[in-house]
């Protein structure tokens, strides 16, 4: 059986079915309307106490940030508009509190379920979770009891709420399987933080598995096996042992320097979208934030965030990161990322259109407001500013002028900011790569955006799955461009990083180390694995391998070559790669 793997890892154990038969809420007419309202109020109070207790317990288990979910659940119970809607229903229809609450919350749940944005849509489950808690209190039904779980239990449920998930004892539960849920549901987020392998979206799984059945759950592939045979058990036990060994080894990388065996130091940083992602970056020992995609704080809202609102978000990240560098990329909307309040005309080719710095230079007010917010936040940490999608020298110079204007305004207003902030650009358009020798004289650093650099170099829309065979980070054309960018940066005396997905690719990390890349910025879960790779390399040995990829004919040849050299010591594999002696 295959579902959606939302938290990686392998769990092998006995099924523990959580029977959360849907509660049968019956409509009753009541005479004592006031009595019913009192019952409702007291159930709300009990629910708030329970949630507060859950919050306190969760701080140690999940950390302050994730425990906040229970605080936000508690706040839902303080929503006066919602409470009076339920009370009015009780009064107007003379019905029992649980039915009135059920009906009112369903209106909101349905409303959220219709929202296009996946994250907001999944908040419907939060409303259901909180309201079911109150309904259970009203009906005298107790919540799911996880206390008598055996060791090596695999929880199988129709649905797991965040409150269920947070109560789970990690020492006993080795995996979770549910019928509903998505990647960004809070239960999935909590499962990932707790490191519990989890598969969601397996229809009718609670009917197919019986209590006590032996189950294998692969949270990466989404595979679930019920009562596996000996061969399957052997295979997955083996896979799990290897994973455990790797993970233990990787946790040992925390605190170690990211330096090759022959002393070449690199920086391994994290890509983030909002301040919420910083915890994960720190847990994985990120040495900085190499890409803060600031557009995420502009998305999913009706109006543009004000200067103050932006300032608060940038400040939050800077404070959390202490003196570690934080590279804030200025607004990169357009292409596949749009916001309702900035008018982007319909275009034939949005990725070749009014996007990122082009849009900011056409909406100077938007740009200057963001720059002012970043400058104001600069006194709270080690910020660097990065401009996206630079394709000409003029764009860079115009942007720097606007930055200077923002600085002059703040100086006039007597507002403090750091004056020595490093300014960098993303190199993600071939024209910028080609004139990177000139651009390097105007900035403090480069960061190579391979996601876009591939699409513009190969003339392949990065969203077009039909052309994915052409969209490859192994193409020698891309690698040649990257080598040129790194050399041009170094010749001009500036440092160069990479923040596209290729930066976290285990096969390419050695190549980029060999080329002399200074900084790698990636998704947080890839950082420790990357450090392990870096620490086991010798830059001198790798230089030749990096160089040889530049002479290869196509992406496949490069990829196979790198798989053989770095991942597979098997001689036959080396032969199959037809490396023709290039590996020496
Ligand atoms: C890139 O293009 O490589 C990059 C990091 O930017 P984005 O993916 O946000 O376009
Ligand atoms: Mg980009």
Coordinates of C-alpha atoms and ligand atoms in Angstrom, one line a residue:
X1 CA 0.0 0.0 0.0
X2 CA 1.2 3.5 -0.7
X3 CA 0.3 6.8 0.8
X4 CA 2.0 10.1 1.2
X5 CA 5.2 10.0 3.3
X6 CA 5.3 13.2 5.4
X7 CA 8.0 12.4 8.0
X8 CA 10.9 10.3 6.8
X9 CA 12.3 7.1 8.5
X10 CA 11.3 3.5 8.9
X11 CA 9.1 2.2 11.7
X12 CA 8.6 -1.5 12.3
X13 CA 6.1 -2.5 15.0
X14 CA 2.6 -3.6 16.2
X15 CA -0.4 -1.7 15.1
X16 CA -2.3 0.3 17.7
X17 CA -5.6 1.3 16.2
X18 CA -7.1 4.5 17.6
X19 CA -10.8 4.1 17.5
X20 CA -12.1 7.6 17.3
X21 CA -15.6 6.6 16.2
X22 CA -17.2 9.7 15.0
X23 CA -19.3 11.1 17.9
X24 CA -23.0 10.9 17.2
X25 CA -24.2 14.4 18.0
X26 CA -28.0 14.4 18.3
X27 CA -30.2 17.5 18.1
X28 CA -32.3 18.0 21.2
X29 CA -34.8 20.8 21.9
X30 CA -34.3 22.4 25.3
X31 CA -36.4 24.6 27.6
X32 CA -33.7 25.9 29.8
X33 CA -31.8 28.0 27.2
X34 CA -29.8 29.8 29.9
X35 CA -28.7 26.5 31.5
X36 CA -27.5 25.3 28.1
X37 CA -25.5 28.5 27.6
X38 CA -23.9 28.0 31.0
X39 CA -23.0 24.4 30.1
X40 CA -21.4 25.7 26.9
X41 CA -19.4 28.3 28.8
X42 CA -18.2 25.9 31.4
X43 CA -17.1 23.4 28.6
X44 CA -15.2 26.1 26.9
X45 CA -13.4 26.9 30.3
X46 CA -12.5 23.2 30.8
X47 CA -11.2 23.0 27.2
X48 CA -9.1 26.1 27.8
X49 CA -7.6 24.5 31.0
X50 CA -6.8 21.3 29.1
X51 CA -5.2 23.2 26.3
X52 CA -3.1 25.2 28.7
X53 CA -1.9 22.0 30.4
X54 CA -1.1 20.6 27.0
X55 CA 0.8 23.7 26.1
X56 CA 3.0 23.5 29.2
X57 CA 3.7 19.8 28.7
X58 CA 4.6 20.4 25.0
X59 CA 7.1 23.1 25.6
X60 CA 9.8 20.5 26.7
X61 CA 8.7 17.9 24.2
X62 CA 8.3 20.1 21.1
X63 CA 9.8 23.5 21.9
X64 CA 8.1 26.8 22.4
X65 CA 7.4 27.4 18.8
X66 CA 5.5 24.2 18.1
X67 CA 3.8 24.3 21.5
X68 CA 2.2 27.6 20.4
X69 CA -0.3 25.6 18.4
X70 CA -2.1 24.9 21.7
X71 CA -2.1 28.5 22.6
X72 CA -3.6 29.4 19.2
X73 CA -6.3 26.6 19.9
X74 CA -6.9 28.2 23.2
X75 CA -7.4 31.6 21.5
X76 CA -10.0 30.1 19.2
X77 CA -12.0 29.5 22.3
X78 CA -11.9 33.2 23.1
X79 CA -13.3 34.4 19.8
X80 CA -16.3 36.4 21.0
X81 CA -18.0 36.5 17.5
X82 CA -17.9 32.7 17.3
X83 CA -19.1 32.2 20.9
X84 CA -22.1 34.6 20.4
X85 CA -23.0 32.8 17.1
X86 CA -23.3 29.5 19.0
X87 CA -25.2 31.2 21.9
X88 CA -27.6 32.8 19.4
X89 CA -28.2 29.5 17.8
X90 CA -29.0 27.9 21.2
X91 CA -31.4 30.8 21.9
X92 CA -33.0 31.1 18.5
X93 CA -33.5 27.4 17.8
X94 CA -33.8 26.3 21.5
X95 CA -31.3 23.5 20.9
X96 CA -28.7 21.7 22.9
X97 CA -25.2 23.2 23.2
X98 CA -23.3 20.4 21.5
X99 CA -25.5 20.4 18.4
X100 CA -25.4 24.3 18.2
X101 CA -21.6 24.1 18.5
X102 CA -21.3 21.4 15.9
X103 CA -23.5 23.2 13.4
X104 CA -21.7 26.6 13.9
X105 CA -18.2 25.1 13.6
X106 CA -19.1 23.2 10.5
X107 CA -19.9 26.5 8.7
X108 CA -16.3 27.6 9.5
X109 CA -14.7 24.3 8.6
X110 CA -16.4 24.3 5.2
X111 CA -15.3 27.8 4.6
X112 CA -11.7 27.0 5.3
X113 CA -11.9 23.8 3.3
X114 CA -12.7 25.8 0.2
X115 CA -9.7 28.1 0.5
X116 CA -7.2 27.4 -2.3
X117 CA -4.1 27.9 -0.2
X118 CA -3.1 24.5 1.1
X119 CA -1.8 25.8 4.4
X120 CA -5.0 27.8 5.2
X121 CA -7.2 24.9 4.0
X122 CA -5.6 22.6 6.5
X123 CA -6.4 24.9 9.3
X124 CA -10.0 23.5 9.0
X125 CA -8.6 20.5 10.9
X126 CA -7.5 22.8 13.7
X127 CA -11.0 24.1 14.1
X128 CA -12.4 20.6 14.1
X129 CA -9.9 19.5 16.7
X130 CA -10.7 22.3 19.1
X131 CA -14.5 22.0 18.7
X132 CA -14.5 18.2 19.0
X133 CA -12.6 18.7 22.3
X134 CA -15.4 21.0 23.6
X135 CA -18.1 18.6 22.3
X136 CA -16.5 15.6 24.0
X137 CA -16.4 17.6 27.2
X138 CA -20.1 18.5 26.8
X139 CA -21.0 14.8 26.2
X140 CA -18.7 13.4 28.9
X141 CA -16.5 11.5 26.4
X142 CA -12.8 11.3 27.2
X143 CA -10.1 12.0 24.7
X144 CA -7.9 9.3 23.2
X145 CA -5.7 7.6 25.8
X146 CA -2.2 6.9 24.7
X147 CA -1.0 5.9 28.1
X148 CA -1.2 2.1 27.7
X149 CA 0.9 1.9 24.5
X150 CA 3.4 -0.9 24.3
X151 CA 6.9 -0.3 23.0
X152 CA 7.3 -0.3 19.2
X153 CA 3.7 0.7 18.6
X154 CA 2.6 2.0 15.2
X155 CA -0.4 4.3 15.6
X156 CA -3.1 3.8 13.0
X157 CA -5.9 6.3 12.9
X158 CA -8.4 7.9 10.6
X159 CA -7.0 11.3 11.6
X160 CA -4.5 12.5 14.1
X161 CA -5.0 16.0 15.6
X162 CA -2.1 18.1 16.7
X163 CA -3.3 17.5 20.3
X164 CA -3.2 13.7 19.8
X165 CA 0.3 13.9 18.2
X166 CA 1.8 16.0 20.9
X167 CA 0.8 13.5 23.6
X168 CA 2.6 10.7 21.9
X169 CA 5.5 9.1 23.8
X170 CA 8.4 9.0 21.3
X171 CA 10.0 6.2 23.2
X172 CA 7.0 3.9 22.4
X173 CA 5.7 5.0 19.1
X174 CA 7.8 4.1 16.1
X175 CA 5.5 5.3 13.3
X176 CA 2.1 6.8 12.5
X177 CA -0.3 6.1 9.7
X178 CA -3.5 8.0 9.0
X179 CA -6.2 8.1 6.4
X180 CA -6.3 11.9 6.1
X181 CA -3.8 14.7 6.4
X182 CA -1.3 16.6 4.2
X183 CA 2.3 17.7 4.2
X184 CA 1.7 21.0 6.0
X185 CA -0.9 19.8 8.5
X186 CA 0.3 20.6 12.0
X187 CA 0.2 16.9 12.9
X188 CA 2.7 16.3 10.1
X189 CA 4.8 19.2 11.2
X190 CA 4.9 17.9 14.8
X191 CA 5.7 14.4 13.5
X192 CA 8.7 15.7 11.6
X193 CA 9.9 17.6 14.6
X194 CA 9.6 14.6 16.8
X195 CA 11.2 12.5 14.2
X196 CA 8.4 9.9 13.9
X197 CA 8.1 8.3 10.5
X198 CA 4.6 9.1 9.2
X199 CA 2.5 8.2 6.2
X200 CA -0.9 9.9 5.6
X201 CA -3.6 9.6 3.0
X202 CA -4.1 5.8 3.2
X203 CA -7.9 5.4 2.6
X204 CA -9.7 2.9 4.8
X205 CA -6.4 1.9 6.5
X206 CA -8.2 1.6 9.9
X207 CA -10.4 -1.2 8.4
X208 CA -7.5 -3.0 6.7
X209 CA -5.2 -3.2 9.7
X210 CA -6.2 -5.0 13.0
X211 CA -4.9 -4.2 16.4
X212 CA -1.6 -6.1 17.0
X213 CA -0.8 -6.7 13.3
X214 CA 2.8 -6.4 12.4
X215 CA 3.3 -3.3 10.2
X216 CA 6.2 -1.7 8.4
X217 CA 5.9 2.0 7.6
X218 CA 8.3 3.9 5.4
X219 CA 7.8 7.6 6.0
X220 CA 9.9 8.6 3.0
X221 CA 8.4 6.5 0.3
X222 CA 4.9 6.4 1.8
X223 CA 4.9 2.5 1.7
X224 CA 3.0 0.5 4.3
X225 CA 3.2 -3.3 4.6
X226 CA 0.8 -5.3 6.8
X227 CA 2.0 -8.6 8.2
X228 CA 5.2 -8.6 6.0
X229 CA 6.9 -11.9 5.1
X230 CA 10.4 -12.8 6.3
X231 CA 12.1 -11.4 3.2
X232 CA 10.4 -8.1 3.5
X233 CA 11.1 -7.9 7.2
X234 CA 14.8 -8.7 6.6
X235 CA 15.0 -6.0 3.9
X236 CA 13.3 -3.3 6.0
X237 CA 15.2 -4.1 9.2
X238 CA 18.4 -3.8 7.2
X239 CA 17.3 -0.5 5.7
X240 CA 16.3 0.8 9.1
X241 CA 19.7 -0.2 10.6
X242 CA 21.5 1.6 7.9
X243 CA 19.3 4.7 8.3
X244 CA 19.8 4.7 12.1
X245 CA 23.6 4.5 11.7
X246 CA 23.6 7.3 9.2
X247 CA 21.4 9.5 11.4
X248 CA 23.5 8.9 14.5
X249 CA 26.6 9.7 12.6
X250 CA 25.0 12.8 11.2
X251 CA 23.9 14.1 14.7
X252 CA 27.6 13.8 15.6
X253 CA 28.3 16.5 13.0
X254 CA 26.6 19.1 15.2
X255 CA 29.1 21.7 16.3
X256 CA 31.9 20.5 14.0
X257 CA 33.4 22.9 11.5
X258 CA 32.5 22.4 7.8
X259 CA 36.0 21.9 6.7
X260 CA 37.6 19.5 4.3
X261 CA 40.4 17.1 5.3
X262 CA 42.9 19.4 3.8
X263 CA 41.6 22.5 5.6
X264 CA 39.3 24.2 3.1
X265 CA 36.4 25.8 5.1
X266 CA 33.0 26.4 3.7
X267 CA 29.8 27.7 5.2
X268 CA 26.7 25.6 5.3
X269 CA 23.6 27.7 5.7
X270 CA 19.8 27.3 5.5
X271 CA 17.1 28.6 3.1
X272 CA 14.1 29.9 4.9
X273 CA 10.7 31.5 3.9
X274 CA 9.5 32.9 7.2
X275 CA 10.7 33.3 10.8
X276 CA 9.0 30.0 11.6
X277 CA 11.7 28.2 9.7
X278 CA 14.5 29.4 11.9
X279 CA 14.1 26.8 14.6
X280 CA 14.6 24.0 12.1
X281 CA 17.7 25.8 10.8
X282 CA 19.2 26.1 14.2
X283 CA 18.4 22.5 15.1
X284 CA 20.4 21.4 12.1
X285 CA 23.3 23.6 13.1
X286 CA 23.0 26.1 10.2
X287 CA 25.9 28.5 10.1
X288 CA 23.7 31.2 8.8
X289 CA 20.7 31.9 6.6
X290 CA 21.9 31.9 3.1
X291 CA 18.5 32.8 1.5
X292 CA 15.6 34.3 3.3
X293 CA 12.9 34.3 0.5
X294 CA 11.3 37.5 1.8
X295 CA 8.4 37.2 -0.7
X296 CA 6.8 34.6 1.6
X297 CA 5.9 37.3 4.0
X298 CA 4.2 39.1 1.2
X299 CA 2.1 36.1 0.1
X300 CA -1.3 34.8 1.5
X301 CA -2.4 38.2 2.5
X302 CA -4.9 40.8 1.2
X303 CA -2.6 43.8 1.4
X304 CA 1.1 44.6 1.3
X305 CA 2.9 44.2 4.7
X306 CA 3.7 47.6 6.1
X307 CA 7.3 48.7 6.8
X308 CA 6.7 48.0 10.5
X309 CA 5.3 44.6 9.8
X310 CA 8.2 43.7 7.6
X311 CA 10.7 45.2 10.2
X312 CA 9.3 42.9 12.9
X313 CA 9.7 39.8 10.8
X314 CA 13.3 40.6 9.7
X315 CA 14.2 41.6 13.3
X316 CA 12.8 38.3 14.6
X317 CA 15.0 36.2 12.3
X318 CA 18.1 38.4 13.0
X319 CA 17.6 38.1 16.8
X320 CA 17.1 34.3 16.6
X321 CA 20.2 33.9 14.5
X322 CA 22.4 36.0 16.9
X323 CA 25.7 37.0 15.2
X324 CA 25.3 34.4 12.4
X325 CA 24.8 36.0 8.9
X326 CA 21.3 36.3 7.5
X327 CA 21.0 37.1 3.8
X328 CA 17.6 38.7 3.1
X329 CA 16.7 38.4 -0.5
X330 CA 14.6 41.4 -1.6
X331 CA 11.2 40.7 -3.1
X332 CA 11.1 38.1 -5.8
X333 CA 7.5 37.9 -7.0
X334 CA 6.2 37.3 -10.5
X335 CA 6.8 34.1 -12.4
X336 CA 4.9 31.5 -10.4
X337 CA 4.6 33.7 -7.3
X338 CA 1.9 36.4 -7.4
X339 CA 0.3 38.6 -4.8
X340 CA -3.2 40.2 -5.2
X341 CA -2.2 43.7 -4.3
X342 CA 0.6 44.3 -6.8
X343 CA -0.6 44.5 -10.4
X344 CA 1.3 42.2 -12.6
X345 CA -0.2 42.2 -16.1
X346 CA -1.0 38.8 -17.7
X347 CA 2.1 37.8 -19.7
X348 CA 2.8 35.2 -22.4
X349 CA 6.0 34.1 -20.5
X350 CA 5.8 35.1 -16.8
X351 CA 9.2 33.6 -16.1
X352 CA 10.7 35.8 -18.8
X353 CA 8.6 38.7 -17.7
X354 CA 8.0 41.3 -15.0
X355 CA 9.6 39.6 -12.1
X356 CA 11.7 40.2 -9.0
X357 CA 14.1 43.1 -9.4
X358 CA 12.4 44.2 -12.6
X359 CA 9.1 44.6 -10.7
X360 CA 10.8 46.3 -7.7
X361 CA 12.5 48.8 -10.0
X362 CA 9.1 49.5 -11.5
X363 CA 7.4 49.9 -8.1
X364 CA 10.0 51.9 -6.3
X365 CA 7.8 52.6 -3.3
X366 CA 7.4 48.8 -2.6
X367 CA 11.1 48.3 -3.0
X368 CA 12.2 51.3 -0.8
X369 CA 9.7 50.3 1.9
X370 CA 11.3 46.8 2.0
X371 CA 14.8 48.2 2.0
X372 CA 14.0 50.7 4.9
X373 CA 12.5 47.8 6.9
X374 CA 15.7 45.7 6.4
X375 CA 18.0 48.6 7.2
X376 CA 16.0 49.3 10.4
X377 CA 16.3 45.7 11.4
X378 CA 20.0 45.6 10.6
X379 CA 21.0 46.8 14.1
X380 CA 19.7 43.5 15.6
X381 CA 22.1 41.1 13.9
X382 CA 24.3 40.3 11.0
X383 CA 22.2 41.1 7.9
X384 CA 23.2 41.0 4.3
X385 CA 21.0 42.2 1.4
X386 CA 20.7 40.2 -1.8
X387 CA 19.1 41.3 -5.1
X388 CA 17.3 38.6 -7.2
X389 CA 17.3 38.2 -11.0
X390 CA 19.9 40.8 -11.9
X391 CA 20.5 40.6 -15.6
X392 CA 22.2 43.9 -16.3
X393 CA 24.7 46.3 -14.7
X394 CA 22.1 49.1 -14.9
X395 CA 19.6 47.1 -12.7
X396 CA 22.3 46.7 -10.1
X397 CA 23.3 50.3 -10.1
X398 CA 19.7 51.5 -10.0
X399 CA 19.0 49.2 -7.1
X400 CA 22.0 50.5 -5.2
X401 CA 20.8 54.1 -5.8
X402 CA 17.4 53.3 -4.2
X403 CA 19.2 51.6 -1.3
X404 CA 21.2 54.8 -0.8
X405 CA 18.0 56.9 -0.9
X406 CA 16.5 54.7 1.8
X407 CA 19.6 55.1 3.9
X408 CA 19.5 58.9 3.4
X409 CA 15.9 59.0 4.4
X410 CA 16.6 57.1 7.6
X411 CA 19.6 59.3 8.5
X412 CA 17.4 62.4 8.1
X413 CA 14.8 60.8 10.3
X414 CA 17.4 60.0 12.9
X415 CA 16.7 56.2 12.7
X416 CA 19.7 53.9 13.3
X417 CA 20.9 51.3 10.9
X418 CA 24.2 49.6 10.1
X419 CA 26.1 51.3 7.4
X420 CA 28.5 48.5 6.4
X421 CA 25.9 46.0 5.3
X422 CA 27.2 43.6 2.6
X423 CA 25.3 43.8 -0.7
X424 CA 25.1 40.8 -3.0
X425 CA 23.3 39.6 -6.0
X426 CA 21.9 36.4 -7.1
X427 CA 23.5 35.0 -10.3
X428 CA 20.6 33.2 -11.8
X429 CA 20.5 34.6 -15.4
X430 CA 23.1 33.6 -18.0
X431 CA 23.8 37.3 -18.9
X432 CA 24.8 38.0 -15.3
X433 CA 26.9 34.8 -15.2
X434 CA 28.7 36.0 -18.4
X435 CA 29.4 39.5 -17.1
X436 CA 30.1 38.3 -13.6
X437 CA 33.6 39.6 -13.8
X438 CA 32.2 43.2 -14.1
X439 CA 29.3 42.7 -11.6
X440 CA 31.8 41.4 -9.1
X441 CA 33.4 44.8 -8.9
X442 CA 30.2 46.3 -7.7
X443 CA 29.1 43.9 -4.9
X444 CA 30.3 42.1 -1.8
X445 CA 29.2 38.6 -2.7
X446 CA 27.4 36.4 -5.2
X447 CA 24.9 33.7 -4.6
X448 CA 24.2 31.3 -7.5
X449 CA 20.5 30.5 -8.0
X450 CA 20.7 27.2 -9.8
X451 CA 16.9 26.8 -10.0
X452 CA 16.6 29.7 -12.3
X453 CA 20.0 29.5 -13.9
X454 CA 19.2 26.0 -15.2
X455 CA 15.8 27.2 -16.6
X456 CA 17.3 30.2 -18.4
X457 CA 20.5 28.4 -19.6
X458 CA 18.6 25.4 -20.9
X459 CA 15.5 27.3 -22.1
X460 CA 13.3 25.0 -20.0
X461 CA 10.4 26.3 -17.9
X462 CA 11.2 25.0 -14.4
X463 CA 7.5 24.1 -13.9
X464 CA 7.1 22.1 -17.1
X465 CA 7.2 18.4 -16.1
X466 CA 7.2 17.3 -19.7
X467 CA 10.6 18.9 -20.1
X468 CA 12.1 17.7 -16.8
X469 CA 14.6 15.5 -18.7
X470 CA 16.3 18.8 -19.9
X471 CA 16.1 20.5 -16.6
X472 CA 19.3 19.1 -15.0
X473 CA 21.7 20.4 -12.5
X474 CA 24.4 18.1 -13.9
X475 CA 24.5 19.6 -17.4
X476 CA 28.1 20.6 -18.3
X477 CA 26.8 23.9 -19.6
X478 CA 25.6 24.8 -16.2
X479 CA 28.7 23.5 -14.5
X480 CA 30.9 25.6 -16.8
X481 CA 28.9 28.7 -16.0
X482 CA 29.2 28.0 -12.3
X483 CA 33.0 27.5 -12.6
X484 CA 33.2 30.9 -14.5
X485 CA 31.1 32.7 -11.8
X486 CA 33.2 31.3 -9.0
X487 CA 36.5 32.3 -10.7
X488 CA 35.3 35.8 -11.6
X489 CA 34.1 36.3 -8.0
X490 CA 37.4 35.2 -6.5
X491 CA 39.5 37.2 -9.0
X492 CA 37.6 40.3 -7.8
X493 CA 38.2 39.3 -4.2
X494 CA 34.6 38.6 -3.2
X495 CA 33.0 35.4 -1.8
X496 CA 30.5 33.3 -3.6
X497 CA 27.7 31.1 -2.4
X498 CA 24.9 29.0 -3.9
X499 CA 21.3 28.9 -2.7
X500 CA 19.5 26.9 -5.5
X501 CA 18.6 23.2 -4.8
X502 CA 21.9 22.0 -6.4
X503 CA 23.7 23.4 -3.3
X504 CA 22.3 20.4 -1.2
X505 CA 22.9 17.7 -3.8
X506 CA 25.3 15.2 -2.3
X507 CA 26.8 14.3 -5.7
X508 CA 27.5 18.0 -6.6
X509 CA 28.8 19.2 -3.3
X510 CA 32.2 17.7 -3.9
X511 CA 32.2 19.3 -7.4
X512 CA 31.5 22.7 -6.0
X513 CA 34.0 22.3 -3.2
X514 CA 36.5 21.4 -5.9
X515 CA 35.6 24.6 -7.8
X516 CA 36.1 26.6 -4.6
X517 CA 32.5 27.6 -3.7
X518 CA 32.6 29.3 -0.3
X519 CA 29.0 29.0 0.9
X520 CA 26.2 26.4 0.4
X521 CA 22.7 27.3 1.4
X522 CA 20.0 24.6 1.4
X523 CA 16.9 23.2 3.1
X524 CA 17.7 22.6 6.8
X525 CA 17.4 18.8 6.9
X526 CA 20.2 18.5 4.3
X527 CA 22.8 20.5 6.3
X528 CA 24.3 17.8 8.5
X529 CA 24.6 15.3 5.7
X530 CA 26.3 18.0 3.6
X531 CA 28.8 18.7 6.5
X532 CA 29.6 15.0 6.7
X533 CA 30.3 15.0 2.9
X534 CA 32.5 18.1 3.2
X535 CA 34.5 16.8 6.1
X536 CA 35.3 13.6 4.3
X537 CA 36.6 15.3 1.2
X538 CA 40.0 16.5 0.3
X539 CA 39.7 19.6 -1.9
X540 CA 43.0 18.8 -3.7
X541 CA 41.7 15.3 -4.7
X542 CA 38.4 16.7 -5.8
X543 CA 39.7 19.5 -8.0
X544 CA 40.5 17.2 -10.9
X545 CA 37.2 15.4 -10.7
X546 CA 35.4 18.8 -10.7
X547 CA 37.4 19.8 -13.8
X548 CA 36.7 16.6 -15.6
X549 CA 32.9 17.1 -15.5
X550 CA 33.4 20.3 -17.6
X551 CA 34.6 18.2 -20.5
X552 CA 31.7 15.8 -20.5
X553 CA 29.1 15.8 -23.2
X554 CA 25.8 15.6 -21.3
X555 CA 24.1 15.7 -18.0
X556 CA 23.7 11.9 -17.8
X557 CA 27.3 11.3 -18.3
X558 CA 28.2 13.7 -15.5
X559 CA 25.5 12.3 -13.2
X560 CA 26.6 8.7 -13.7
X561 CA 30.3 9.7 -13.3
X562 CA 29.6 11.4 -10.0
X563 CA 27.4 8.5 -8.7
X564 CA 30.3 6.2 -9.4
X565 CA 33.0 8.3 -7.9
X566 CA 31.2 9.4 -4.8
X567 CA 28.4 7.0 -4.1
X568 CA 29.4 3.7 -5.5
X569 CA 32.8 2.1 -5.1
X570 CA 31.8 -0.8 -7.3
X571 CA 34.3 -1.4 -10.1
X572 CA 31.7 -2.6 -12.6
X573 CA 29.8 0.6 -12.1
X574 CA 32.9 2.6 -12.9
X575 CA 33.3 0.6 -16.1
X576 CA 29.7 1.2 -17.0
X577 CA 30.2 4.9 -16.7
X578 CA 32.8 4.9 -19.5
X579 CA 34.8 7.4 -17.6
X580 CA 37.8 6.7 -19.8
X581 CA 40.3 7.3 -17.1
X582 CA 39.0 10.7 -16.2
X583 CA 38.6 9.7 -12.6
X584 CA 42.4 9.4 -11.9
Ligands
LIG1 C1 17.1 30.0 -7.6 O1 16.6 30.4 -8.6 O2 18.0 29.1 -7.6 C2 16.6 30.4 -6.2 C3 17.2 30.1 -5.1 O3 15.6 31.3 -6.2 P1 14.0 30.8 -6.4 O4 14.0 29.3 -6.3 O5 13.3 31.4 -5.2 O6 13.7 31.4 -7.7
LIG2 MG1 15.5 32.3 -8.5

